[in-house]
PDB file of C-alpha atoms in Angstrom:
ATOM      1  CA  MET A   1      40.326  61.011 124.833  1.00 94.00           C
ATOM      2  CA  ARG A   2      41.370  58.754 121.728  1.00 97.00           C
ATOM      3  CA  LEU A   3      44.989  58.784 120.980  1.00 98.00           C
ATOM      4  CA  ARG A   4      47.064  57.361 118.511  1.00 98.00           C
ATOM      5  CA  LEU A   5      50.185  55.350 119.125  1.00 97.00           C
ATOM      6  CA  ILE A   6      52.826  57.177 117.347  1.00 98.00           C
ATOM      7  CA  ARG A   7      55.929  55.533 118.394  1.00 97.00           C
ATOM      8  CA  SER A   8      57.313  52.533 120.295  1.00 97.00           C
ATOM      9  CA  THR A   9      60.935  52.544 121.544  1.00 96.00           C
ATOM     10  CA  TRP A  10      62.735  49.779 123.366  1.00 96.00           C
ATOM     11  CA  LEU A  11      64.347  51.606 126.400  1.00 96.00           C
ATOM     12  CA  ALA A  12      65.839  48.090 128.286  1.00 96.00           C
ATOM     13  CA  GLU A  13      65.254  44.474 128.299  1.00 95.00           C
ATOM     14  CA  GLY A  14      61.611  43.776 128.381  1.00 95.00           C
ATOM     15  CA  VAL A  15      60.662  47.576 128.418  1.00 96.00           C
ATOM     16  CA  VAL A  16      59.124  49.352 125.761  1.00 97.00           C
ATOM     17  CA  GLN A  17      58.261  53.053 125.699  1.00 97.00           C
ATOM     18  CA  LEU A  18      55.046  54.205 123.944  1.00 97.00           C
ATOM     19  CA  GLU A  19      54.288  57.679 122.708  1.00 98.00           C
ATOM     20  CA  PHE A  20      50.815  58.847 122.139  1.00 98.00           C
ATOM     21  CA  ALA A  21      49.501  61.789 120.238  1.00 98.00           C
ATOM     22  CA  ASP A  22      45.911  63.337 119.475  1.00 97.00           C
ATOM     23  CA  PRO A  23      45.110  62.136 115.930  1.00 97.00           C
ATOM     24  CA  ALA A  24      43.895  65.694 114.938  1.00 97.00           C
ATOM     25  CA  GLY A  25      47.207  67.326 116.204  1.00 96.00           C
ATOM     26  CA  ASP A  26      45.217  69.024 119.160  1.00 97.00           C
ATOM     27  CA  GLU A  27      47.521  70.203 122.296  1.00 97.00           C
ATOM     28  CA  LEU A  28      47.226  67.405 125.261  1.00 98.00           C
ATOM     29  CA  PRO A  29      45.837  68.094 128.817  1.00 97.00           C
ATOM     30  CA  GLY A  30      48.946  69.082 131.159  1.00 97.00           C
ATOM     31  CA  TRP A  31      50.220  66.608 133.746  1.00 97.00           C
ATOM     32  CA  GLU A  32      52.726  66.904 136.654  1.00 97.00           C
ATOM     33  CA  PRO A  33      55.197  64.322 137.932  1.00 97.00           C
ATOM     34  CA  GLY A  34      53.372  61.298 139.458  1.00 96.00           C
ATOM     35  CA  ALA A  35      50.639  61.449 137.083  1.00 96.00           C
ATOM     36  CA  HIS A  36      49.353  58.202 135.093  1.00 95.00           C
ATOM     37  CA  LEU A  37      47.110  57.551 132.076  1.00 95.00           C
ATOM     38  CA  THR A  38      44.424  54.727 132.129  1.00 92.00           C
ATOM     39  CA  LEU A  39      45.004  52.852 128.483  1.00 94.00           C
ATOM     40  CA  HIS A  40      41.688  51.066 127.248  1.00 92.00           C
ATOM     41  CA  LEU A  41      43.380  48.411 125.481  1.00 92.00           C
ATOM     42  CA  PRO A  42      41.571  46.841 122.486  1.00 90.00           C
ATOM     43  CA  ASN A  43      41.251  43.393 124.467  1.00 89.00           C
ATOM     44  CA  GLY A  44      39.056  44.980 127.026  1.00 87.00           C
ATOM     45  CA  LEU A  45      41.671  45.455 129.737  1.00 87.00           C
ATOM     46  CA  ALA A  46      42.357  48.731 131.347  1.00 87.00           C
ATOM     47  CA  ARG A  47      45.732  49.505 132.806  1.00 89.00           C
ATOM     48  CA  GLU A  48      47.571  52.363 134.550  1.00 90.00           C
ATOM     49  CA  TYR A  49      50.810  53.277 133.409  1.00 94.00           C
ATOM     50  CA  SER A  50      52.612  56.276 134.673  1.00 96.00           C
ATOM     51  CA  LEU A  51      53.576  59.332 132.367  1.00 97.00           C
ATOM     52  CA  CYS A  52      57.505  59.845 132.189  1.00 97.00           C
ATOM     53  CA  GLY A  53      58.056  62.189 129.044  1.00 95.00           C
ATOM     54  CA  ASP A  54      58.489  65.883 129.514  1.00 96.00           C
ATOM     55  CA  PRO A  55      55.569  67.640 131.241  1.00 96.00           C
ATOM     56  CA  ALA A  56      56.239  71.035 128.934  1.00 96.00           C
ATOM     57  CA  ASP A  57      55.618  68.826 125.864  1.00 97.00           C
ATOM     58  CA  ARG A  58      51.776  69.087 125.105  1.00 97.00           C
ATOM     59  CA  THR A  59      51.947  67.312 121.859  1.00 98.00           C
ATOM     60  CA  ARG A  60      52.530  63.647 123.207  1.00 98.00           C
ATOM     61  CA  TYR A  61      52.428  61.467 126.192  1.00 98.00           C
ATOM     62  CA  ALA A  62      55.109  59.023 127.089  1.00 98.00           C
ATOM     63  CA  VAL A  63      54.557  55.653 129.157  1.00 97.00           C
ATOM     64  CA  ALA A  64      56.908  52.738 129.638  1.00 97.00           C
ATOM     65  CA  VAL A  65      55.697  49.318 130.208  1.00 96.00           C
ATOM     66  CA  GLN A  66      57.572  46.221 131.428  1.00 94.00           C
ATOM     67  CA  HIS A  67      56.608  42.851 130.011  1.00 92.00           C
ATOM     68  CA  ASP A  68      55.190  41.183 133.269  1.00 82.00           C
ATOM     69  CA  ALA A  69      56.141  37.357 133.088  1.00 74.00           C
ATOM     70  CA  ALA A  70      53.021  37.150 135.578  1.00 69.00           C
ATOM     71  CA  SER A  71      51.051  39.470 133.270  1.00 70.00           C
ATOM     72  CA  ARG A  72      47.248  39.478 133.630  1.00 72.00           C
ATOM     73  CA  GLY A  73      46.610  40.530 130.052  1.00 79.00           C
ATOM     74  CA  GLY A  74      47.753  44.193 129.846  1.00 87.00           C
ATOM     75  CA  SER A  75      51.968  44.255 129.344  1.00 91.00           C
ATOM     76  CA  ALA A  76      51.552  41.148 127.155  1.00 91.00           C
ATOM     77  CA  TYR A  77      49.040  42.723 124.971  1.00 92.00           C
ATOM     78  CA  VAL A  78      51.074  45.971 124.845  1.00 93.00           C
ATOM     79  CA  HIS A  79      54.240  43.977 124.002  1.00 94.00           C
ATOM     80  CA  GLU A  80      52.807  41.502 121.570  1.00 92.00           C
ATOM     81  CA  ARG A  81      49.882  43.131 119.925  1.00 94.00           C
ATOM     82  CA  LEU A  82      49.652  46.770 120.299  1.00 95.00           C
ATOM     83  CA  ARG A  83      51.150  48.601 116.969  1.00 96.00           C
ATOM     84  CA  VAL A  84      51.875  51.905 116.130  1.00 97.00           C
ATOM     85  CA  GLY A  85      49.291  53.620 114.267  1.00 96.00           C
ATOM     86  CA  GLU A  86      46.327  52.172 116.438  1.00 96.00           C
ATOM     87  CA  VAL A  87      44.153  54.528 118.118  1.00 97.00           C
ATOM     88  CA  VAL A  88      43.565  53.797 122.001  1.00 96.00           C
ATOM     89  CA  GLU A  89      40.857  55.075 124.565  1.00 95.00           C
ATOM     90  CA  VAL A  90      42.894  56.895 127.128  1.00 95.00           C
ATOM     91  CA  ASP A  91      41.700  58.531 130.572  1.00 92.00           C
ATOM     92  CA  GLY A  92      43.566  60.972 132.624  1.00 89.00           C
ATOM     93  CA  PRO A  93      46.248  62.295 133.149  1.00 95.00           C
ATOM     94  CA  LYS A  94      45.271  61.600 137.071  1.00 92.00           C
ATOM     95  CA  ASN A  95      47.629  61.826 139.816  1.00 93.00           C
ATOM     96  CA  ASN A  96      47.688  60.253 143.167  1.00 89.00           C
ATOM     97  CA  PHE A  97      51.546  60.698 143.786  1.00 94.00           C
ATOM     98  CA  ALA A  98      51.958  64.037 143.222  1.00 94.00           C
ATOM     99  CA  LEU A  99      55.191  65.813 144.876  1.00 96.00           C
ATOM    100  CA  THR A 100      54.381  68.195 147.803  1.00 94.00           C
ATOM    101  CA  GLU A 101      56.406  71.010 148.875  1.00 95.00           C
ATOM    102  CA  ALA A 102      59.386  69.773 151.111  1.00 96.00           C
ATOM    103  CA  PRO A 103      62.922  70.805 152.236  1.00 97.00           C
ATOM    104  CA  ALA A 104      64.443  67.794 150.610  1.00 97.00           C
ATOM    105  CA  TYR A 105      63.287  64.754 148.824  1.00 97.00           C
ATOM    106  CA  MET A 106      64.549  61.191 148.912  1.00 97.00           C
ATOM    107  CA  LEU A 107      63.300  59.095 145.669  1.00 97.00           C
ATOM    108  CA  ILE A 108      63.508  55.358 145.638  1.00 97.00           C
ATOM    109  CA  ALA A 109      62.720  53.326 142.485  1.00 97.00           C
ATOM    110  CA  GLY A 110      62.286  49.198 141.956  1.00 95.00           C
ATOM    111  CA  GLY A 111      62.448  48.066 138.561  1.00 94.00           C
ATOM    112  CA  ILE A 112      59.468  49.643 136.317  1.00 95.00           C
ATOM    113  CA  GLY A 113      58.553  51.742 139.324  1.00 95.00           C
ATOM    114  CA  VAL A 114      61.268  53.986 137.886  1.00 97.00           C
ATOM    115  CA  THR A 115      58.838  55.823 135.600  1.00 97.00           C
ATOM    116  CA  PRO A 116      56.902  58.260 137.945  1.00 97.00           C
ATOM    117  CA  VAL A 117      60.185  58.815 139.659  1.00 97.00           C
ATOM    118  CA  LYS A 118      62.210  59.616 136.700  1.00 97.00           C
ATOM    119  CA  ALA A 119      59.719  62.377 135.815  1.00 97.00           C
ATOM    120  CA  MET A 120      60.039  63.713 139.756  1.00 97.00           C
ATOM    121  CA  ALA A 121      64.024  63.503 139.567  1.00 97.00           C
ATOM    122  CA  GLU A 122      64.095  65.754 136.286  1.00 97.00           C
ATOM    123  CA  ALA A 123      61.627  68.080 137.778  1.00 96.00           C
ATOM    124  CA  LEU A 124      63.342  68.510 141.122  1.00 97.00           C
ATOM    125  CA  HIS A 125      66.772  68.585 139.161  1.00 96.00           C
ATOM    126  CA  ALA A 126      65.499  71.530 136.810  1.00 95.00           C
ATOM    127  CA  ARG A 127      64.474  73.572 139.956  1.00 94.00           C
ATOM    128  CA  GLY A 128      67.531  73.022 141.864  1.00 95.00           C
ATOM    129  CA  ALA A 129      65.903  71.174 144.751  1.00 96.00           C
ATOM    130  CA  ASP A 130      67.659  69.104 147.269  1.00 96.00           C
ATOM    131  CA  TRP A 131      66.989  65.579 146.088  1.00 96.00           C
ATOM    132  CA  ARG A 132      68.410  62.069 146.108  1.00 95.00           C
ATOM    133  CA  LEU A 133      67.480  59.127 144.230  1.00 96.00           C
ATOM    134  CA  PHE A 134      68.202  55.407 144.787  1.00 96.00           C
ATOM    135  CA  TYR A 135      67.180  52.920 141.963  1.00 96.00           C
ATOM    136  CA  CYS A 136      67.467  49.399 142.155  1.00 95.00           C
ATOM    137  CA  GLY A 137      66.789  46.141 139.819  1.00 94.00           C
ATOM    138  CA  ARG A 138      67.750  42.699 139.317  1.00 91.00           C
ATOM    139  CA  SER A 139      70.032  43.584 136.329  1.00 93.00           C
ATOM    140  CA  ARG A 140      71.459  46.859 134.587  1.00 94.00           C
ATOM    141  CA  THR A 141      70.075  45.704 131.260  1.00 95.00           C
ATOM    142  CA  SER A 142      66.411  45.482 132.688  1.00 94.00           C
ATOM    143  CA  MET A 143      66.822  48.966 134.080  1.00 96.00           C
ATOM    144  CA  ALA A 144      65.260  51.978 131.844  1.00 97.00           C
ATOM    145  CA  PHE A 145      66.610  55.504 132.137  1.00 97.00           C
ATOM    146  CA  ALA A 146      69.658  54.374 134.308  1.00 96.00           C
ATOM    147  CA  ASP A 147      72.032  56.047 132.170  1.00 95.00           C
ATOM    148  CA  LEU A 148      69.811  59.423 132.199  1.00 95.00           C
ATOM    149  CA  LEU A 149      69.376  59.491 136.034  1.00 96.00           C
ATOM    150  CA  GLU A 150      72.752  58.898 136.921  1.00 94.00           C
ATOM    151  CA  SER A 151      73.550  61.985 134.635  1.00 94.00           C
ATOM    152  CA  LEU A 152      71.053  64.291 136.485  1.00 92.00           C
ATOM    153  CA  GLY A 153      73.330  64.204 139.738  1.00 82.00           C
ATOM    154  CA  ASP A 154      72.779  62.388 143.209  1.00 84.00           C
ATOM    155  CA  THR A 155      71.574  59.042 141.879  1.00 91.00           C
ATOM    156  CA  ILE A 156      72.728  55.582 142.877  1.00 91.00           C
ATOM    157  CA  VAL A 157      71.811  52.508 140.644  1.00 94.00           C
ATOM    158  CA  HIS A 158      72.021  49.215 142.111  1.00 93.00           C
ATOM    159  CA  ALA A 159      71.774  46.185 139.974  1.00 92.00           C
ATOM    160  CA  ASP A 160      71.606  42.883 142.179  1.00 88.00           C
ATOM    161  CA  ASP A 161      73.604  41.150 139.576  1.00 83.00           C
ATOM    162  CA  ASP A 162      76.280  43.833 139.545  1.00 81.00           C
ATOM    163  CA  CYS A 163      76.246  44.494 143.305  1.00 82.00           C
ATOM    164  CA  GLY A 164      76.008  41.067 144.854  1.00 77.00           C
ATOM    165  CA  GLY A 165      72.655  41.230 145.793  1.00 84.00           C
ATOM    166  CA  THR A 166      69.887  43.117 147.280  1.00 85.00           C
ATOM    167  CA  PRO A 167      70.662  46.864 148.729  1.00 89.00           C
ATOM    168  CA  ASP A 168      70.775  47.735 152.311  1.00 90.00           C
ATOM    169  CA  LEU A 169      67.998  50.069 152.643  1.00 92.00           C
ATOM    170  CA  GLY A 170      68.838  51.222 156.223  1.00 91.00           C
ATOM    171  CA  LYS A 171      72.192  52.548 154.454  1.00 91.00           C
ATOM    172  CA  VAL A 172      70.043  54.359 151.720  1.00 92.00           C
ATOM    173  CA  LEU A 173      67.823  55.968 154.220  1.00 93.00           C
ATOM    174  CA  ALA A 174      70.575  57.092 156.748  1.00 90.00           C
ATOM    175  CA  ASP A 175      70.831  60.535 157.440  1.00 87.00           C
ATOM    176  CA  LEU A 176      68.106  61.819 155.564  1.00 91.00           C
ATOM    177  CA  PRO A 177      67.718  65.771 155.824  1.00 89.00           C
ATOM    178  CA  GLY A 178      65.069  67.126 158.419  1.00 88.00           C
ATOM    179  CA  GLY A 179      61.664  67.311 156.695  1.00 92.00           C
ATOM    180  CA  ALA A 180      62.550  65.039 153.838  1.00 95.00           C
ATOM    181  CA  LEU A 181      60.008  63.243 152.037  1.00 96.00           C
ATOM    182  CA  VAL A 182      60.290  59.913 150.686  1.00 97.00           C
ATOM    183  CA  TYR A 183      58.790  58.975 147.589  1.00 97.00           C
ATOM    184  CA  VAL A 184      58.988  55.142 146.618  1.00 96.00           C
ATOM    185  CA  CYS A 185      57.360  53.234 143.674  1.00 96.00           C
ATOM    186  CA  GLY A 186      58.244  49.542 143.053  1.00 93.00           C
ATOM    187  CA  PRO A 187      57.250  46.103 143.795  1.00 90.00           C
ATOM    188  CA  GLU A 188      55.478  45.460 147.466  1.00 89.00           C
ATOM    189  CA  PRO A 189      58.553  43.728 149.312  1.00 91.00           C
ATOM    190  CA  LEU A 190      60.620  47.225 148.289  1.00 93.00           C
ATOM    191  CA  LEU A 191      57.908  49.331 149.731  1.00 93.00           C
ATOM    192  CA  ALA A 192      57.709  47.202 153.114  1.00 91.00           C
ATOM    193  CA  ALA A 193      61.351  47.235 153.459  1.00 93.00           C
ATOM    194  CA  VAL A 194      61.274  51.108 153.041  1.00 94.00           C
ATOM    195  CA  GLU A 195      58.277  51.526 155.429  1.00 91.00           C
ATOM    196  CA  ALA A 196      60.051  49.107 157.951  1.00 92.00           C
ATOM    197  CA  GLU A 197      63.246  51.242 158.057  1.00 92.00           C
ATOM    198  CA  LEU A 198      61.551  54.836 158.408  1.00 91.00           C
ATOM    199  CA  ASP A 199      61.162  56.057 162.045  1.00 83.00           C
ATOM    200  CA  ASP A 200      58.215  58.304 160.865  1.00 87.00           C
ATOM    201  CA  PRO A 201      55.753  57.047 158.374  1.00 85.00           C
ATOM    202  CA  ALA A 202      54.419  60.247 157.831  1.00 88.00           C
ATOM    203  CA  ARG A 203      57.240  61.067 155.690  1.00 92.00           C
ATOM    204  CA  LEU A 204      56.548  58.235 153.100  1.00 94.00           C
ATOM    205  CA  ARG A 205      54.624  58.470 149.794  1.00 94.00           C
ATOM    206  CA  VAL A 206      54.331  55.262 147.961  1.00 92.00           C
ATOM    207  CA  GLU A 207      52.868  54.184 144.908  1.00 91.00           C
ATOM    208  CA  ARG A 208      52.113  50.246 144.239  1.00 86.00           C
ATOM    209  CA  PHE A 209      51.684  47.818 141.177  1.00 77.00           C
ATOM    210  CA  ARG A 210      49.241  45.547 143.086  1.00 73.00           C
ATOM    211  CA  ALA A 211      47.606  45.854 146.460  1.00 67.00           C
ATOM    212  CA  PRO A 212      49.319  43.756 149.255  1.00 70.00           C
ATOM    213  CA  GLU A 213      47.963  40.751 150.658  1.00 68.00           C
ATOM    214  CA  ARG A 214      45.411  41.169 153.327  1.00 62.00           C
ATOM    215  CA  PRO A 215      45.559  39.130 156.378  1.00 57.00           C
ATOM    216  CA  ALA A 216      43.843  35.787 156.497  1.00 52.00           C
ATOM    217  CA  ALA A 217      42.350  36.349 159.966  1.00 49.00           C
ATOM    218  CA  GLY A 218      41.267  39.138 161.946  1.00 51.00           C
ATOM    219  CA  GLU A 219      38.843  40.945 159.462  1.00 57.00           C
ATOM    220  CA  PRO A 220      35.607  41.810 160.678  1.00 62.00           C
ATOM    221  CA  ALA A 221      32.781  39.850 158.909  1.00 72.00           C
ATOM    222  CA  ASP A 222      30.999  41.648 156.338  1.00 88.00           C
ATOM    223  CA  GLU A 223      27.544  42.659 156.913  1.00 92.00           C
ATOM    224  CA  PRO A 224      24.945  43.639 154.204  1.00 95.00           C
ATOM    225  CA  PHE A 225      24.249  47.450 153.398  1.00 96.00           C
ATOM    226  CA  ASP A 226      22.275  49.360 151.225  1.00 96.00           C
ATOM    227  CA  VAL A 227      23.938  52.261 148.679  1.00 96.00           C
ATOM    228  CA  VAL A 228      21.358  54.849 147.459  1.00 96.00           C
ATOM    229  CA  CYS A 229      22.459  56.795 144.327  1.00 93.00           C
ATOM    230  CA  GLY A 230      20.922  59.475 142.249  1.00 81.00           C
ATOM    231  CA  GLY A 231      16.874  59.489 141.717  1.00 81.00           C
ATOM    232  CA  GLY A 232      16.738  57.292 145.077  1.00 87.00           C
ATOM    233  CA  ARG A 233      17.787  54.267 143.393  1.00 93.00           C
ATOM    234  CA  ARG A 234      18.946  51.641 146.033  1.00 95.00           C
ATOM    235  CA  PHE A 235      21.041  48.525 145.795  1.00 95.00           C
ATOM    236  CA  THR A 236      21.710  46.038 148.428  1.00 96.00           C
ATOM    237  CA  VAL A 237      25.478  45.160 148.880  1.00 96.00           C
ATOM    238  CA  GLN A 238      25.776  41.589 150.070  1.00 95.00           C
ATOM    239  CA  PRO A 239      28.561  40.087 152.124  1.00 93.00           C
ATOM    240  CA  GLY A 240      31.187  39.027 149.649  1.00 90.00           C
ATOM    241  CA  ALA A 241      30.093  41.619 146.922  1.00 94.00           C
ATOM    242  CA  SER A 242      31.513  44.624 146.382  1.00 95.00           C
ATOM    243  CA  VAL A 243      29.783  47.825 145.722  1.00 96.00           C
ATOM    244  CA  LEU A 244      31.228  48.330 142.287  1.00 96.00           C
ATOM    245  CA  ASP A 245      29.864  44.777 141.173  1.00 95.00           C
ATOM    246  CA  THR A 246      26.481  45.262 142.746  1.00 96.00           C
ATOM    247  CA  LEU A 247      25.940  48.595 140.984  1.00 95.00           C
ATOM    248  CA  ARG A 248      27.076  47.096 137.800  1.00 95.00           C
ATOM    249  CA  ARG A 249      24.574  44.185 137.961  1.00 94.00           C
ATOM    250  CA  GLY A 250      22.024  46.738 138.484  1.00 93.00           C
ATOM    251  CA  GLY A 251      22.484  48.838 135.230  1.00 92.00           C
ATOM    252  CA  LEU A 252      24.946  51.405 136.356  1.00 93.00           C
ATOM    253  CA  ASP A 253      27.939  51.569 133.902  1.00 90.00           C
ATOM    254  CA  LEU A 254      30.928  52.707 135.886  1.00 91.00           C
ATOM    255  CA  PRO A 255      34.519  52.955 135.246  1.00 85.00           C
ATOM    256  CA  SER A 256      36.939  50.714 136.961  1.00 85.00           C
ATOM    257  CA  SER A 257      40.460  49.631 136.297  1.00 80.00           C
ATOM    258  CA  CYS A 258      42.666  47.531 139.043  1.00 82.00           C
ATOM    259  CA  GLU A 259      39.883  46.803 141.237  1.00 88.00           C
ATOM    260  CA  GLU A 260      42.343  46.388 144.214  1.00 87.00           C
ATOM    261  CA  GLY A 261      41.779  49.746 145.700  1.00 89.00           C
ATOM    262  CA  ILE A 262      45.188  51.202 144.318  1.00 86.00           C
ATOM    263  CA  CYS A 263      44.550  53.146 141.074  1.00 85.00           C
ATOM    264  CA  GLY A 264      41.700  55.551 142.063  1.00 86.00           C
ATOM    265  CA  THR A 265      39.674  55.030 138.837  1.00 87.00           C
ATOM    266  CA  CYS A 266      36.407  54.133 140.511  1.00 92.00           C
ATOM    267  CA  GLU A 267      36.803  56.939 143.358  1.00 93.00           C
ATOM    268  CA  THR A 268      33.380  58.366 144.018  1.00 95.00           C
ATOM    269  CA  ARG A 269      31.943  60.915 146.490  1.00 95.00           C
ATOM    270  CA  VAL A 270      29.916  60.043 149.424  1.00 96.00           C
ATOM    271  CA  LEU A 271      27.208  62.389 149.839  1.00 95.00           C
ATOM    272  CA  ALA A 272      25.828  60.343 153.573  1.00 94.00           C
ATOM    273  CA  GLY A 273      27.067  57.702 155.864  1.00 95.00           C
ATOM    274  CA  GLU A 274      30.054  56.246 156.591  1.00 96.00           C
ATOM    275  CA  PRO A 275      32.588  54.336 154.351  1.00 96.00           C
ATOM    276  CA  ASP A 276      34.662  51.368 155.602  1.00 95.00           C
ATOM    277  CA  HIS A 277      37.756  52.220 153.494  1.00 95.00           C
ATOM    278  CA  ARG A 278      39.736  49.158 152.410  1.00 93.00           C
ATOM    279  CA  ASP A 279      42.041  50.867 149.410  1.00 92.00           C
ATOM    280  CA  PHE A 280      45.598  51.530 149.743  1.00 87.00           C
ATOM    281  CA  LEU A 281      45.564  54.917 148.313  1.00 86.00           C
ATOM    282  CA  LEU A 282      43.542  57.529 150.476  1.00 88.00           C
ATOM    283  CA  THR A 283      45.464  59.051 153.292  1.00 82.00           C
ATOM    284  CA  ASP A 284      44.464  58.606 156.813  1.00 84.00           C
ATOM    285  CA  ALA A 285      42.858  62.254 156.793  1.00 84.00           C
ATOM    286  CA  GLU A 286      40.863  61.375 153.762  1.00 89.00           C
ATOM    287  CA  ARG A 287      39.606  58.435 155.064  1.00 91.00           C
ATOM    288  CA  ALA A 288      38.767  60.496 158.320  1.00 92.00           C
ATOM    289  CA  GLU A 289      37.028  62.926 156.081  1.00 93.00           C
ATOM    290  CA  GLY A 290      34.681  60.273 154.581  1.00 93.00           C
ATOM    291  CA  GLY A 291      34.248  62.721 151.361  1.00 94.00           C
ATOM    292  CA  SER A 292      34.930  59.552 148.686  1.00 96.00           C
ATOM    293  CA  MET A 293      35.504  55.838 148.578  1.00 96.00           C
ATOM    294  CA  MET A 294      36.701  53.347 146.237  1.00 95.00           C
ATOM    295  CA  LEU A 295      33.875  51.298 145.004  1.00 96.00           C
ATOM    296  CA  CYS A 296      35.935  48.275 144.010  1.00 95.00           C
ATOM    297  CA  VAL A 297      36.857  47.286 147.666  1.00 94.00           C
ATOM    298  CA  SER A 298      35.416  49.559 150.396  1.00 96.00           C
ATOM    299  CA  ARG A 299      32.353  48.861 152.213  1.00 95.00           C
ATOM    300  CA  SER A 300      30.153  50.714 154.543  1.00 96.00           C
ATOM    301  CA  ARG A 301      30.153  51.071 158.669  1.00 94.00           C
ATOM    302  CA  THR A 302      26.679  52.314 158.263  1.00 96.00           C
ATOM    303  CA  PRO A 303      23.442  50.641 157.049  1.00 95.00           C
ATOM    304  CA  GLU A 304      23.216  53.174 154.109  1.00 95.00           C
ATOM    305  CA  LEU A 305      25.380  55.070 151.999  1.00 96.00           C
ATOM    306  CA  VAL A 306      24.313  57.759 149.519  1.00 95.00           C
ATOM    307  CA  LEU A 307      26.977  58.076 146.822  1.00 96.00           C
ATOM    308  CA  ASP A 308      27.047  61.096 143.991  1.00 95.00           C
ATOM    309  CA  LEU A 309      26.074  58.737 141.093  1.00 94.00           C
TER     310      LEU A 309
END
């Protein structure tokens, strides 16, 4: 899609909300909480941002973007150069973080990770579900939607500056209802801390900003393997090279965004062979099934992979 930026609104310190609509006024595809858009910015970068508006409003999409001090060019461009009236190419909505049926929910958000969680909280509140929300950040002034979320019900907002330091996640996760699922979005230290506190990792659902660091040692050495695409085109992926880069050098025009195995943009169906999954997105069951792989980071356990390309 090509969508026009129709409104830009400051939500909190360093956080801006962008609203997009179809230039012709056409209805937009529907979405559910947890979904994100990929914005193809005019500077050539593609970035994913979670939808945080009202799924019932098919006239516009809303995302919130925090100006990251360590920006790799995405948030800096949005804050400093993107202007109302510009038309941007957009992919999606796509949902790798969807709410699944459960008797209860514990939502945890860190910083700008509140964007998908805000949509989840509103949906769960509207349907009368059993849910709780813990929202943490460094300062209240930088925490978008804090007042709104507190008004919905069982929400705790923890600002480090106001509360004397980082939160006690053990206390937050104590006495979870039976069968409750835990949804968490935020920086990697928060995700790791929540995972360490949970007694059952099967209850955890996460969405990451960036891929966690891989161990410096203990990884098996990469071996070359062949990738076969439609029409019998064959490419050899060398050690240290990704499938994505190898196919692009061979002339294939393939989409990607994060290139860290966390967004799903380059997910591709596998027709034959066994992928060596190195992403942070697929579930254990999906990896065992081997029906798809992320071309940006994953490799092959077999000498040959046949892809649906």
